[in-house]
Short mmCIF file of C-alpha atoms in Angstrom, two decimals:
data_model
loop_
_atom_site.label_atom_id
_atom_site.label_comp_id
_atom_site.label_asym_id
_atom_site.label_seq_id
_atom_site.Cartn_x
_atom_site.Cartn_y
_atom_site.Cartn_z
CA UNK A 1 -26.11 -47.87 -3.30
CA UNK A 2 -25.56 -50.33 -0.52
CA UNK A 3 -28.53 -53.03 0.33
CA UNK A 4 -29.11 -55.33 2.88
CA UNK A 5 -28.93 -59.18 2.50
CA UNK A 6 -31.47 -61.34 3.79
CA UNK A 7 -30.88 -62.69 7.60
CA UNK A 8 -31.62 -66.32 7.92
CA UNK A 9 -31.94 -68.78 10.52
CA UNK A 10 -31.70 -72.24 9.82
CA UNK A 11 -34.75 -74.73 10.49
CA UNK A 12 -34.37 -78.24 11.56
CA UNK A 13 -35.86 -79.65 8.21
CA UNK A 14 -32.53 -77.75 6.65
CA UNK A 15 -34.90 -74.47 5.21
CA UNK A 16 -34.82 -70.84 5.17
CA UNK A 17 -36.30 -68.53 7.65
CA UNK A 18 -36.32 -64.76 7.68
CA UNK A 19 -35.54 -63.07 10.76
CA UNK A 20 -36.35 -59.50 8.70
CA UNK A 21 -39.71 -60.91 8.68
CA UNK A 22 -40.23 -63.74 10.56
CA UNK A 23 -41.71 -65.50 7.94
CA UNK A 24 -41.26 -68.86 5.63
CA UNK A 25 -39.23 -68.72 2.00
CA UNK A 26 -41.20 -72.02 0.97
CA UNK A 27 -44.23 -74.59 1.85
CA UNK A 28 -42.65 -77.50 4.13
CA UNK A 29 -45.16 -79.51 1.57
CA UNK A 30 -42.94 -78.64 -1.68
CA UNK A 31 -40.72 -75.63 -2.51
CA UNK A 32 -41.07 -76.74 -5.99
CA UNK A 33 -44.60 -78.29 -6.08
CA UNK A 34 -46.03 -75.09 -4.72
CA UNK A 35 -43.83 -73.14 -7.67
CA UNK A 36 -45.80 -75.25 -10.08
CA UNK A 37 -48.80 -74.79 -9.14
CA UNK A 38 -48.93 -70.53 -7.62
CA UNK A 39 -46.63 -69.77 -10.70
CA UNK A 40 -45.86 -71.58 -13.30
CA UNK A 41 -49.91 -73.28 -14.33
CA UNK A 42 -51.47 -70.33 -12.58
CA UNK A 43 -50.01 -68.23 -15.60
CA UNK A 44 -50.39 -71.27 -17.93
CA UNK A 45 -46.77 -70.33 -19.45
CA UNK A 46 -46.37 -73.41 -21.54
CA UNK A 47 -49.31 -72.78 -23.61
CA UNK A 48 -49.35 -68.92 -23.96
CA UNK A 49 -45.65 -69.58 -25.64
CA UNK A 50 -47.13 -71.71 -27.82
CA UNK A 51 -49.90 -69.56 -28.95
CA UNK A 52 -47.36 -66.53 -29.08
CA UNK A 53 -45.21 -68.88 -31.41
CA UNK A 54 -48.58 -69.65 -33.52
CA UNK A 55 -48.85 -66.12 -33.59
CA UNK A 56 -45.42 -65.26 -35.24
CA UNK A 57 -45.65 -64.18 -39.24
CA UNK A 58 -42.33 -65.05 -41.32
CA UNK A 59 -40.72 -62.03 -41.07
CA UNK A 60 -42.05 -60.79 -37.56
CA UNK A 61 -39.01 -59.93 -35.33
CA UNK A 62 -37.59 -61.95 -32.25
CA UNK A 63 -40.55 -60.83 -29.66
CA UNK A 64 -40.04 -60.57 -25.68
CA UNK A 65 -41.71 -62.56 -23.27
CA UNK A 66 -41.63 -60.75 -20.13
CA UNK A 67 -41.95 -61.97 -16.80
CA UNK A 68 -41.53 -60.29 -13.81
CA UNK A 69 -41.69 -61.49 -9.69
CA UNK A 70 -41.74 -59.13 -6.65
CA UNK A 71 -40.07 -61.21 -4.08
CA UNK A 72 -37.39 -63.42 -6.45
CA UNK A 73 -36.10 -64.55 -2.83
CA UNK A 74 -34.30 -67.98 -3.68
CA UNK A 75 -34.71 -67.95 -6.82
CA UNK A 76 -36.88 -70.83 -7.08
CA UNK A 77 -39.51 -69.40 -9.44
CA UNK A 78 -37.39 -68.27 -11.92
CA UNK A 79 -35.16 -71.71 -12.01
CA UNK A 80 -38.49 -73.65 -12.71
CA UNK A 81 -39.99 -70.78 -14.88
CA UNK A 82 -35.79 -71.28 -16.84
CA UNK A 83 -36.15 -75.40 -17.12
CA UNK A 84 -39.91 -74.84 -18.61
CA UNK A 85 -38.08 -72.78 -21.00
CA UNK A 86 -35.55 -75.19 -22.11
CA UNK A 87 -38.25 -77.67 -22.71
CA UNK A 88 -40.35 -75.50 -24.35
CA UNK A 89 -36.79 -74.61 -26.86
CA UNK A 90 -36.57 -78.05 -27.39
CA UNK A 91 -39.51 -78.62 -28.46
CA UNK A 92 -39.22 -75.55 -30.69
CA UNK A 93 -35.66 -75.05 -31.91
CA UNK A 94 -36.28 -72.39 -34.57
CA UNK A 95 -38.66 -70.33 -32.09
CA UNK A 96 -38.16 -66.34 -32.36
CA UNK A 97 -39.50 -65.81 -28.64
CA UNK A 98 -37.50 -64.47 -26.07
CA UNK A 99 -37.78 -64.68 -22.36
CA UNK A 100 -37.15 -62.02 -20.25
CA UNK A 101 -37.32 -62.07 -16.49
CA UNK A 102 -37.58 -59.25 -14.05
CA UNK A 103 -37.02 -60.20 -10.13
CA UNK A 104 -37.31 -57.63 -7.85
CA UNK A 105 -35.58 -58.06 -3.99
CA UNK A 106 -35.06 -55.89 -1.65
CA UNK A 107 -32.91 -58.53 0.57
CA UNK A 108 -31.26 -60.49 -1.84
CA UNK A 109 -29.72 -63.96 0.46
CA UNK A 110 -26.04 -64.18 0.26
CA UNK A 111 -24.43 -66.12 -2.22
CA UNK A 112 -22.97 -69.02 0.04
CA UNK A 113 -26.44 -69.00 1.61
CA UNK A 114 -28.56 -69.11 -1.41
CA UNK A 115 -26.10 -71.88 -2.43
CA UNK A 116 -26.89 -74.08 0.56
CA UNK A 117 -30.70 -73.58 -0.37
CA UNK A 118 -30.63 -74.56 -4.46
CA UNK A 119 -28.57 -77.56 -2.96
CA UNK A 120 -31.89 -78.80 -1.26
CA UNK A 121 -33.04 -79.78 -5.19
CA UNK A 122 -30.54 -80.64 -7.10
CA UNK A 123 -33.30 -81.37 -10.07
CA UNK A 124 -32.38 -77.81 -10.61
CA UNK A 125 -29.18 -78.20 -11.92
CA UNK A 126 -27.33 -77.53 -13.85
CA UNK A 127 -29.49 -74.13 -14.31
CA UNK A 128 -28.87 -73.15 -10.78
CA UNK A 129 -24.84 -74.07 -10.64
CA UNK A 130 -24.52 -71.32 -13.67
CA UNK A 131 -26.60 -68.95 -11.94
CA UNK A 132 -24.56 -68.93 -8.90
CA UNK A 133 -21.39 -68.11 -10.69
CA UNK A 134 -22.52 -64.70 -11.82
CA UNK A 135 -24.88 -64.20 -8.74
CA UNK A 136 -25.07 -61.08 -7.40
CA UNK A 137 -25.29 -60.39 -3.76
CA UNK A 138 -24.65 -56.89 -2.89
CA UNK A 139 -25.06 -53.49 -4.84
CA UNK A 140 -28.52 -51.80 -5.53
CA UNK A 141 -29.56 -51.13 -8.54
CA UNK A 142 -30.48 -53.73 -11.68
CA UNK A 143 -27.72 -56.88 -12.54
CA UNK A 144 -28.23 -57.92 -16.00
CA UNK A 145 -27.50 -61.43 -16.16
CA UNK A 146 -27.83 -64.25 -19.06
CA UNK A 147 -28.35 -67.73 -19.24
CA UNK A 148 -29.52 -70.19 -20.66
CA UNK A 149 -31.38 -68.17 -23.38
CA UNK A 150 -32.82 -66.15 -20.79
CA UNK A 151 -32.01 -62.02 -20.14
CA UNK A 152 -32.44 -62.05 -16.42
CA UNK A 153 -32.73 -58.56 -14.69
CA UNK A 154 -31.64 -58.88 -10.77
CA UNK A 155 -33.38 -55.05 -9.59
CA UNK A 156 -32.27 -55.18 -5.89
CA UNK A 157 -33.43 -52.18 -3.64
CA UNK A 158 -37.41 -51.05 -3.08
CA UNK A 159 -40.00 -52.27 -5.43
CA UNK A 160 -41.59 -49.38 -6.07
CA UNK A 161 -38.20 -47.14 -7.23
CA UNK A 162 -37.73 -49.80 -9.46
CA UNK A 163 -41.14 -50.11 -10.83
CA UNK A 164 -41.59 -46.33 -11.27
CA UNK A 165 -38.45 -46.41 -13.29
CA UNK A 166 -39.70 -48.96 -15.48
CA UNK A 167 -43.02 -47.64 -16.38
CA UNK A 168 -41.52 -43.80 -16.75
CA UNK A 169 -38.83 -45.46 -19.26
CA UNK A 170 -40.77 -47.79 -20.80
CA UNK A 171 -38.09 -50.62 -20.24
CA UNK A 172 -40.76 -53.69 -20.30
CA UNK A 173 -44.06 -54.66 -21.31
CA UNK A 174 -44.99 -57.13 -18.84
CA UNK A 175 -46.68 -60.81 -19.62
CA UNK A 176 -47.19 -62.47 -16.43
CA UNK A 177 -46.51 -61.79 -12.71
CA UNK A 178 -45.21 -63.70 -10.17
CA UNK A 179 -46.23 -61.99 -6.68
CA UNK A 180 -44.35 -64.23 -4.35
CA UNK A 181 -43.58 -61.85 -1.26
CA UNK A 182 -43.48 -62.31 2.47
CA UNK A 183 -47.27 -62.26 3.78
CA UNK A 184 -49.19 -59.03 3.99
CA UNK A 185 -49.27 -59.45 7.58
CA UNK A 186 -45.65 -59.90 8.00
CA UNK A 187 -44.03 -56.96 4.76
CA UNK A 188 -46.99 -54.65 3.92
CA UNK A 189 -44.59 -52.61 1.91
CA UNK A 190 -45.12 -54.90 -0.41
CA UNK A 191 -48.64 -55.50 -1.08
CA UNK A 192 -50.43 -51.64 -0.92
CA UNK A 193 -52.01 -50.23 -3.52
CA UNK A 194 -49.50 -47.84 -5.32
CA UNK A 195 -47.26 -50.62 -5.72
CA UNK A 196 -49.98 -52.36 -7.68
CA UNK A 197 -50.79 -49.14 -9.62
CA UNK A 198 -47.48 -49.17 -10.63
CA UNK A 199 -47.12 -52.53 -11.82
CA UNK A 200 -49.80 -52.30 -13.56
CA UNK A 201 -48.53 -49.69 -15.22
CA UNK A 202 -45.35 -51.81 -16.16
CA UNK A 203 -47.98 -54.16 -17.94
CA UNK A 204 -49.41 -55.22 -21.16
CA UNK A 205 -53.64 -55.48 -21.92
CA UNK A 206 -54.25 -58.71 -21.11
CA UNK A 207 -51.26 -59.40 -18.42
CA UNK A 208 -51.84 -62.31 -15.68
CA UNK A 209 -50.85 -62.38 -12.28
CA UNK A 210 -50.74 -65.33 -10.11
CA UNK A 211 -49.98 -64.98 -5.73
CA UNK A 212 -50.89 -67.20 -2.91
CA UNK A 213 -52.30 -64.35 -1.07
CA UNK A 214 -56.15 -64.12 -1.26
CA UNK A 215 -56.08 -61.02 1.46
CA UNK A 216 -58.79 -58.71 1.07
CA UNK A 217 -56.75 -56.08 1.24
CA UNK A 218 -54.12 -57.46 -1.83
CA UNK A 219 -57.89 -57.97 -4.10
CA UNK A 220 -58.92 -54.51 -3.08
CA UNK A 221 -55.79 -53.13 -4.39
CA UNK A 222 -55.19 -54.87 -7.16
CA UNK A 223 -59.33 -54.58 -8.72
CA UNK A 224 -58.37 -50.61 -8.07
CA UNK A 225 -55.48 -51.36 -10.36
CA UNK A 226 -57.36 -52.60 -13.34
CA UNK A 227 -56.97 -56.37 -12.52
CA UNK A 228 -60.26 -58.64 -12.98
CA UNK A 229 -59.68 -61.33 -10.39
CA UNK A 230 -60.52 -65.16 -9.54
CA UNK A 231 -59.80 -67.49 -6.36
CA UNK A 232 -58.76 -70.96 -7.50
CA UNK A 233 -57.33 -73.98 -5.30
CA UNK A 234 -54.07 -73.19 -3.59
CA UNK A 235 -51.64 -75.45 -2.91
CA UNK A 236 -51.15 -77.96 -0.02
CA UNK A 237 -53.41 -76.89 3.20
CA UNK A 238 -53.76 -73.32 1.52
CA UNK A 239 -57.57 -73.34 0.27
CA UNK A 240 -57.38 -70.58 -2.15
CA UNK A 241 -54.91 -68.64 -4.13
CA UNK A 242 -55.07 -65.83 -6.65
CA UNK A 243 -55.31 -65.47 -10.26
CA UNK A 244 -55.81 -61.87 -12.26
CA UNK A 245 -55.76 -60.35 -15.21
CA UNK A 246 -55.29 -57.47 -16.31
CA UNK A 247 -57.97 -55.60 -17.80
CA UNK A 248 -57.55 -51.67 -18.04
CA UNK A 249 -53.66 -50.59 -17.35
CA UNK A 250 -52.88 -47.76 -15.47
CA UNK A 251 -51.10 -44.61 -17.47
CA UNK A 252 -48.96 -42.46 -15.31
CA UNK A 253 -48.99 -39.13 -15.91
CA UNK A 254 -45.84 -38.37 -18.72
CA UNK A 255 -42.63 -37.57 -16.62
CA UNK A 256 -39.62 -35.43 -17.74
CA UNK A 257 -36.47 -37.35 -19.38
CA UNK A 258 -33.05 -38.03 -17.14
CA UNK A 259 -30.22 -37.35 -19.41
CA UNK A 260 -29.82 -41.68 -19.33
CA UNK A 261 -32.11 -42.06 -22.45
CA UNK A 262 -32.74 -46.19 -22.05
CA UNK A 263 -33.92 -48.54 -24.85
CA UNK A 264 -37.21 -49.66 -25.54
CA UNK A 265 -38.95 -52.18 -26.62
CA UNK A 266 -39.80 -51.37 -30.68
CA UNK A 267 -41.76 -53.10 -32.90
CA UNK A 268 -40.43 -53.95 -36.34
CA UNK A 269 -40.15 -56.10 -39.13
CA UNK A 270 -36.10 -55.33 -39.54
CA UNK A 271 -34.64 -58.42 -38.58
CA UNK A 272 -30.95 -57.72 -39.90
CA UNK A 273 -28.44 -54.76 -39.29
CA UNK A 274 -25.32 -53.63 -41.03
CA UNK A 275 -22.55 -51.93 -38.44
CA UNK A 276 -19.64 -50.48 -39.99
CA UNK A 277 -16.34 -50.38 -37.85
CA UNK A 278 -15.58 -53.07 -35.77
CA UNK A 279 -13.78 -51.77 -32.48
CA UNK A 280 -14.85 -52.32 -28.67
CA UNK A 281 -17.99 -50.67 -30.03
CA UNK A 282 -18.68 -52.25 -32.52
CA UNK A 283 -18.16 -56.31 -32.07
CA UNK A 284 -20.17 -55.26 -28.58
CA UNK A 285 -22.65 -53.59 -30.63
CA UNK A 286 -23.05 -56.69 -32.93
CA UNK A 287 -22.83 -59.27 -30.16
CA UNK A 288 -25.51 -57.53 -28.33
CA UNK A 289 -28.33 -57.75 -31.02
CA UNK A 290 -26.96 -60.92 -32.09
CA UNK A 291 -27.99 -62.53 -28.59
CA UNK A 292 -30.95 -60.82 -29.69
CA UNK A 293 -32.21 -62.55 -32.15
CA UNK A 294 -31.35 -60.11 -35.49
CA UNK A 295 -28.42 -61.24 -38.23
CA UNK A 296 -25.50 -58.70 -38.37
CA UNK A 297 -23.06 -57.62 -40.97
CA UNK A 298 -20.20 -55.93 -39.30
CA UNK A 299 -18.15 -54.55 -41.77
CA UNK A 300 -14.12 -53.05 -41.05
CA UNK A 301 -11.98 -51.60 -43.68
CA UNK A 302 -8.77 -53.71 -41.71
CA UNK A 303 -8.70 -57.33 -42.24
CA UNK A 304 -9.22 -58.45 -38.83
CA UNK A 305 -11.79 -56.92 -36.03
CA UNK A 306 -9.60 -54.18 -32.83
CA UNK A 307 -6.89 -53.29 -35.02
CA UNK A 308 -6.82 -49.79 -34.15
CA UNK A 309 -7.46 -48.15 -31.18
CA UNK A 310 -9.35 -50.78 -29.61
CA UNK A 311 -6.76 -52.97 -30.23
CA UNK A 312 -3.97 -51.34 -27.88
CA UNK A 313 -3.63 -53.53 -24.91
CA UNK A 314 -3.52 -55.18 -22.28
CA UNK A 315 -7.37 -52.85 -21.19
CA UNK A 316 -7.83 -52.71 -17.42
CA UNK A 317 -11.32 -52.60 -15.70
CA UNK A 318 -11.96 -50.70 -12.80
CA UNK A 319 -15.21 -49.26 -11.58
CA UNK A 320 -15.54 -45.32 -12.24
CA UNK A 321 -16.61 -43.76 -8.88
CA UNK A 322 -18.50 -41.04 -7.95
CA UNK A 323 -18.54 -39.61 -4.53
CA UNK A 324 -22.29 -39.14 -4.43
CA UNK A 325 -25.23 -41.33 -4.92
CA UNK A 326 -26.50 -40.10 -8.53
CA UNK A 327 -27.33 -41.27 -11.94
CA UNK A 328 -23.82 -41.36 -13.07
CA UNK A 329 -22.52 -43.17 -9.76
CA UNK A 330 -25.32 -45.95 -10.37
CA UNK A 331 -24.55 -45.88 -14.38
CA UNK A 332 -21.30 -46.42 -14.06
CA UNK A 333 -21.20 -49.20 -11.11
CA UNK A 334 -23.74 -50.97 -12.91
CA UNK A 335 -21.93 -50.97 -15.98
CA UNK A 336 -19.05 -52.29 -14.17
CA UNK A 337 -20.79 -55.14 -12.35
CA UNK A 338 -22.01 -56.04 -15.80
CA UNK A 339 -18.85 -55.96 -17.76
CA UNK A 340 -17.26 -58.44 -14.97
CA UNK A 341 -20.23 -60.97 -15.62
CA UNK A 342 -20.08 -60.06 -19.93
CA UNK A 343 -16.76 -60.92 -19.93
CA UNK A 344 -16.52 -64.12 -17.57
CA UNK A 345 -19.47 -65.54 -19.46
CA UNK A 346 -17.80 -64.89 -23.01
CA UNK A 347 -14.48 -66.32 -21.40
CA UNK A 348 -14.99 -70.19 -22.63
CA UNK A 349 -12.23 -71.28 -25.08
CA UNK A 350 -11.01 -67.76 -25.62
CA UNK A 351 -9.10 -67.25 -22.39
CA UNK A 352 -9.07 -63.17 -22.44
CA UNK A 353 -10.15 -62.20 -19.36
CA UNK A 354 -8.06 -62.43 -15.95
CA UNK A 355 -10.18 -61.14 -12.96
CA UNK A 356 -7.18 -60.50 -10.90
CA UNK A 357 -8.46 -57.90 -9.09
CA UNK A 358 -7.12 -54.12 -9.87
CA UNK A 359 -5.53 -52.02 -7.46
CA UNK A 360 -5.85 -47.75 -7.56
CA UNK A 361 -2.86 -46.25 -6.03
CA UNK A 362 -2.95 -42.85 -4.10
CA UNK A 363 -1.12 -41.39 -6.75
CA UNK A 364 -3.41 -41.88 -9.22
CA UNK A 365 -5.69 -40.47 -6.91
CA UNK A 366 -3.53 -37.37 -5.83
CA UNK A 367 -5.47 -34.16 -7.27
CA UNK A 368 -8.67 -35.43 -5.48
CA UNK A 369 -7.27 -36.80 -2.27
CA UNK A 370 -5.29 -33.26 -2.10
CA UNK A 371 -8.56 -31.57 -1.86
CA UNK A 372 -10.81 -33.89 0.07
CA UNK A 373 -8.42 -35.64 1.58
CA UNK A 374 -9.82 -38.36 3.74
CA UNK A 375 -13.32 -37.09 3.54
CA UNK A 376 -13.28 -38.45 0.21
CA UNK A 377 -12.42 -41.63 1.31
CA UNK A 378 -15.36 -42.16 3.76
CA UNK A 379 -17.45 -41.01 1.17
CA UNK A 380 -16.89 -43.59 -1.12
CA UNK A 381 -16.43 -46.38 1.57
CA UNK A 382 -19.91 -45.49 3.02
CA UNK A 383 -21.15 -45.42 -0.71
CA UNK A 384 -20.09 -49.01 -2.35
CA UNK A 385 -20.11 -52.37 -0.87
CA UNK A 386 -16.55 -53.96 0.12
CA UNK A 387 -17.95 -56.24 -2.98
CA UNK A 388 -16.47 -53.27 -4.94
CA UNK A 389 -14.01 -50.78 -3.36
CA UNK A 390 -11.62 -52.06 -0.65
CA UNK A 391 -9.27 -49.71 1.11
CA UNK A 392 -5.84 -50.71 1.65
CA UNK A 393 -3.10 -49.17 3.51
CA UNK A 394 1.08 -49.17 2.31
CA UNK A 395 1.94 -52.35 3.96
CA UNK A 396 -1.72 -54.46 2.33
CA UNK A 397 -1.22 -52.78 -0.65
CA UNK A 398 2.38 -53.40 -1.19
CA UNK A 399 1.72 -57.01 -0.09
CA UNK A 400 -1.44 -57.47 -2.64
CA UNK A 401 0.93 -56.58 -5.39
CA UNK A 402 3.71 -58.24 -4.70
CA UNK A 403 5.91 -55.03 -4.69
CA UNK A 404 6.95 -52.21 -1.90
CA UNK A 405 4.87 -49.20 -2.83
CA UNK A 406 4.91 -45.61 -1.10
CA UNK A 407 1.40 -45.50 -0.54
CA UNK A 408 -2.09 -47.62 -0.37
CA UNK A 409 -4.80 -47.30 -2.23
CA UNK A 410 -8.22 -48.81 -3.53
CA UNK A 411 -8.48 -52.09 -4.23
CA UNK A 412 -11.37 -53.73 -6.98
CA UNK A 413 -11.40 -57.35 -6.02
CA UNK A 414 -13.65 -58.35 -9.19
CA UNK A 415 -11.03 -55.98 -11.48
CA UNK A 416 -9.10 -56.92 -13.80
CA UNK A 417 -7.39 -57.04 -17.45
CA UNK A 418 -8.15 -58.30 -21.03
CA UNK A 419 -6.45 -58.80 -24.21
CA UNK A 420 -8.92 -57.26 -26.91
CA UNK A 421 -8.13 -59.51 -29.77
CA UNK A 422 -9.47 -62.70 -27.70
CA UNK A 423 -12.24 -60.34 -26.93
CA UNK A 424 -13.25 -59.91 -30.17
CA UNK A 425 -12.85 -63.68 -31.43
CA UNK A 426 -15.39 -64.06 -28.27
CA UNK A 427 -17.60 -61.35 -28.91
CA UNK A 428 -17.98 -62.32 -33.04
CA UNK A 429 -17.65 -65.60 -32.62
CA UNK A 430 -21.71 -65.98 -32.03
CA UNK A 431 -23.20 -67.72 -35.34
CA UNK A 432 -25.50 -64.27 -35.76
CA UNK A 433 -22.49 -62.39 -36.88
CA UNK A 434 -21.21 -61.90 -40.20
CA UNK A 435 -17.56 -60.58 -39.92
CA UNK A 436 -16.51 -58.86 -43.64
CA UNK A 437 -12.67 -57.77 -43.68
CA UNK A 438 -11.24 -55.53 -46.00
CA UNK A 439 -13.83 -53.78 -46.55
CA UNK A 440 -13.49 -50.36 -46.76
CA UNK A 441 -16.96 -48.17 -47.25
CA UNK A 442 -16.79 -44.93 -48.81
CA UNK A 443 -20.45 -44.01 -49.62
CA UNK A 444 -23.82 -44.50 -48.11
CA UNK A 445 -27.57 -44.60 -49.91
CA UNK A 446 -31.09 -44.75 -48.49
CA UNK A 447 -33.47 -45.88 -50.95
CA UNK A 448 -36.50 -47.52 -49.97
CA UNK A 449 -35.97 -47.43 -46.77
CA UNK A 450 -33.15 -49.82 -47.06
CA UNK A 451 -29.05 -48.56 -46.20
CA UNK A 452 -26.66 -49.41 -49.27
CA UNK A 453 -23.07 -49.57 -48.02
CA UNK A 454 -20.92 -48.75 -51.22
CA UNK A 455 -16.94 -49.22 -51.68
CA UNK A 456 -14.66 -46.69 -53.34
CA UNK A 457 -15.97 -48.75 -56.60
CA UNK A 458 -19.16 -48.33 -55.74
CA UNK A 459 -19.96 -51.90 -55.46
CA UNK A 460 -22.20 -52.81 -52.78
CA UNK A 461 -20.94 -54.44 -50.06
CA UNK A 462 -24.13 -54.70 -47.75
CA UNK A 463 -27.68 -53.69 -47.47
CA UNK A 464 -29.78 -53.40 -44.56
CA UNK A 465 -32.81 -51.07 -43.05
CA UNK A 466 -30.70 -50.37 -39.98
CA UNK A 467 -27.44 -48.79 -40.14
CA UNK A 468 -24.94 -48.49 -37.46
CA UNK A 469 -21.55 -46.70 -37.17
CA UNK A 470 -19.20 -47.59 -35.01
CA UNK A 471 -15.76 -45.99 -36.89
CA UNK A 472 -14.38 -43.61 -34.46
CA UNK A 473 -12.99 -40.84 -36.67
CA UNK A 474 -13.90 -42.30 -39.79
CA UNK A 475 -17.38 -41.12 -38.90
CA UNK A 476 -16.21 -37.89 -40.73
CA UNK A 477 -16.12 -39.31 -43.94
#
């Protein structure tokens, strides 16, 4: 689950080079100018939004944009492709379209050098000073991050893993794609055929694709894909680049189901949701499709949201690990990675989160180290990035927490603690949410396809045509 950051030499004009591949990050005539022009009015965002918008009926429900890059790099794409957005909200403050970017790396740059990079265009700020505080530089796997209106998947590791996963679970329907690798010459891995199968196979009828490679080879593979495609000017000295789209998607043969069972993208005209019980669970629950454009009732028979179980505190995070690189070792680092970004980005006014690190004695450890002993250990140092896990003898361990211990132990650096109440003033505090206290609900109905949610009176207290239950044991009644 490791990965490799990018290895970069510094030029005299203060860019990028990469020593993996001896290659360029950006045109010495423009970083940003190029973007424009390979990326941004190659796919003609601006005005596909606007038709998409056109497109929207009254009650159709908050659609996905998607667009996806193989070789996100610097970042630079996607910060132009984010300011375009913000114009384009501006301009349209009641829009119901979504963005949502995919950037695939396999060498993501680290974060103090991708910081002296975005510092070459400071027109990109502020966009790129939030990014960089929940940048991720290390870890494999896919870093959900959010800004600016924007769901930004980070899916670091090989192209194709990643793109096979997608188009087995159905995670995205793609719009537009920006293919922004090294050259052919210098990372084939990047530009053969299968890889082009399979994002087609990530893609919608109708899909565009914009590169500044015109190699034979990259039109050969991508016509085999089902792409019609086009030469038009490229940018600077570059004569030609390349424009596509997507004409007959590939289907991959159906694959069996991993136990992870992901959400997909579902059409519907339900734009509200009723969830009863408002723990952890719930107030995540309801902040979650909140940011996602549908209205939610969250209902709780207490007056106030965590007043049961969820509400015990102080809650410590740590990372769950497993000694083995699986489905649940990825699952749960990811979910870890991803609470430590949730929360700092909810953090604001509500001051609930203290990223104080978290430190994992040996004792807590015992049963486990008594059998594996220090094999253990290198097994789950070799597995996670120091980013994550840090082992610490009696004397650094004792000295991290201030008191003399009898053993070491692991040490989270991005760990931590919250108190749950400011948690859930954060989580329900989005304008999406309607909180109801005291109410307690005792019966449910389905009739016409819409959920009644019924006190002991049997007075309604909320209707919706999606239900959710989030009540721990009061699920049995």
């Amino acid at each position: 689950m490791r990965i490799s950051n990018a290895r970069l030499k510094w030029q005299e004009d203060g860019l990028p080079w990469s020593e993996q591949f001896d290659d360029v990050y950006f045109s010495r005539q423009g970083a940003l100018a190029e973007s424009r022009h390979v990326f941004i009015d190659a796919n003609e965002l601006w005005s596909r939004w606007q038709q998409a918008e056109a497109a929207m009926q009254p009650d159709s429900p908050a659609t996905p944009f998607v667009i996806a890059e193989l070789g996100f790099g610097c970042a630079v794409n996607f910060l132009q492709t984010l300011k375009l957005w913000q114009q384009f909200r501006q301009a349209n403050p009641d829009t119901r379209l979504r963005l949502h970017y995919l950037g695939f790396e396999k060498h993501p740059p680290k974060e103090d050098d991708l910081s002296r990079i975005l510092s070459l265009w400071p027109e990109l700020a502020p966009a790129s000073e939030e990014f960089l505080q929940l940048y991720p530089d290390h870890s494999a796997g896919c870093h959900r991050l959010f800004l600016n209106n924007c769901q930004l998947d980070l899916r670091y590791g090989d192209a194709s893993d990643s793109l096979a996963e997608i188009a087995r679970h159905g995670l995205a329907r793609v719009d537009a794609w920006f293919v922004d690798g090294f050259s052919p010459g210098k990372n084939p891995a990047m530009w053969h055929e299968q890889l082009f199968m399979l994002l087609s196979a990530c893609s919608k009828r109708g899909c565009t694709l914009s590169s500044y490679s015109v190699a034979g080879a990259v039109r050969r593979a991508l016509a085999a894909a089902g792409f019609e495609l086009s030469k038009a000017p490229g940018y600077g000295n570059k004569r030609h680049m390349l424009k596509a789209v997507l004409r007959s998607p590939t289907r991959l043969p159906r694959r069996e189901q991993s136990w992870l069972q992901l959400p997909r993208y579902a059409a519907s005209k339900a734009d509200t949701v009723c969830i009863v019980g408002a723990g952890l669970a719930g107030c995540s629950v309801a902040h979650s499709l909140a940011r996602r454009g549908l209205k939610v009732t969250l209902l709780d028979a207490a007056s106030d949201a965590m007043t049961a179980a969820s509400g015990i505190g102080p809650l410590a995070l740590r990372c769950r690990l497993v000694a083995e690189d699986n489905a649940s070792a990825r699952f749960y680092l990811q979910a870890y990675l991803h609470s430590v970004r949730h929360f700092a980005s909810l953090q604001g006014q509500h001051n609930f989160w203290h990223r104080c690190g978290l430190l994992q004695l040996e004792e807590a450890m015992a049963d486990r180290l008594q059998r594996h002993g220090d094999q253990l250990r290198e097994k789950l140092l070799a597995l996670y990035e120091p980013a994550v896990i840090e082992d610490l003898d009696r004397e650094g361990a004792s000295q991290l927490a201030g008191l003399e211990l009898n053993n070491g132990g692991l040490f989270f650096p991005a760990g931590g603690w919250l108190e749950p109440k400011g948690l859930a003033k954060a989580l329900l505090s989005h304008p999406g949410i309607e909180f109801l206290g005291n109410s307690e609900v005792a019966a449910l109905q389905n009739q016409d396809g819409l959920w009644q949610i019924l006190d002991p009176n049997g007075r309604e207290l909320s209707r919706s045509p999606t239900l959710v239950i989030t009540a721990s044991a009061a699920m049995k009644q």
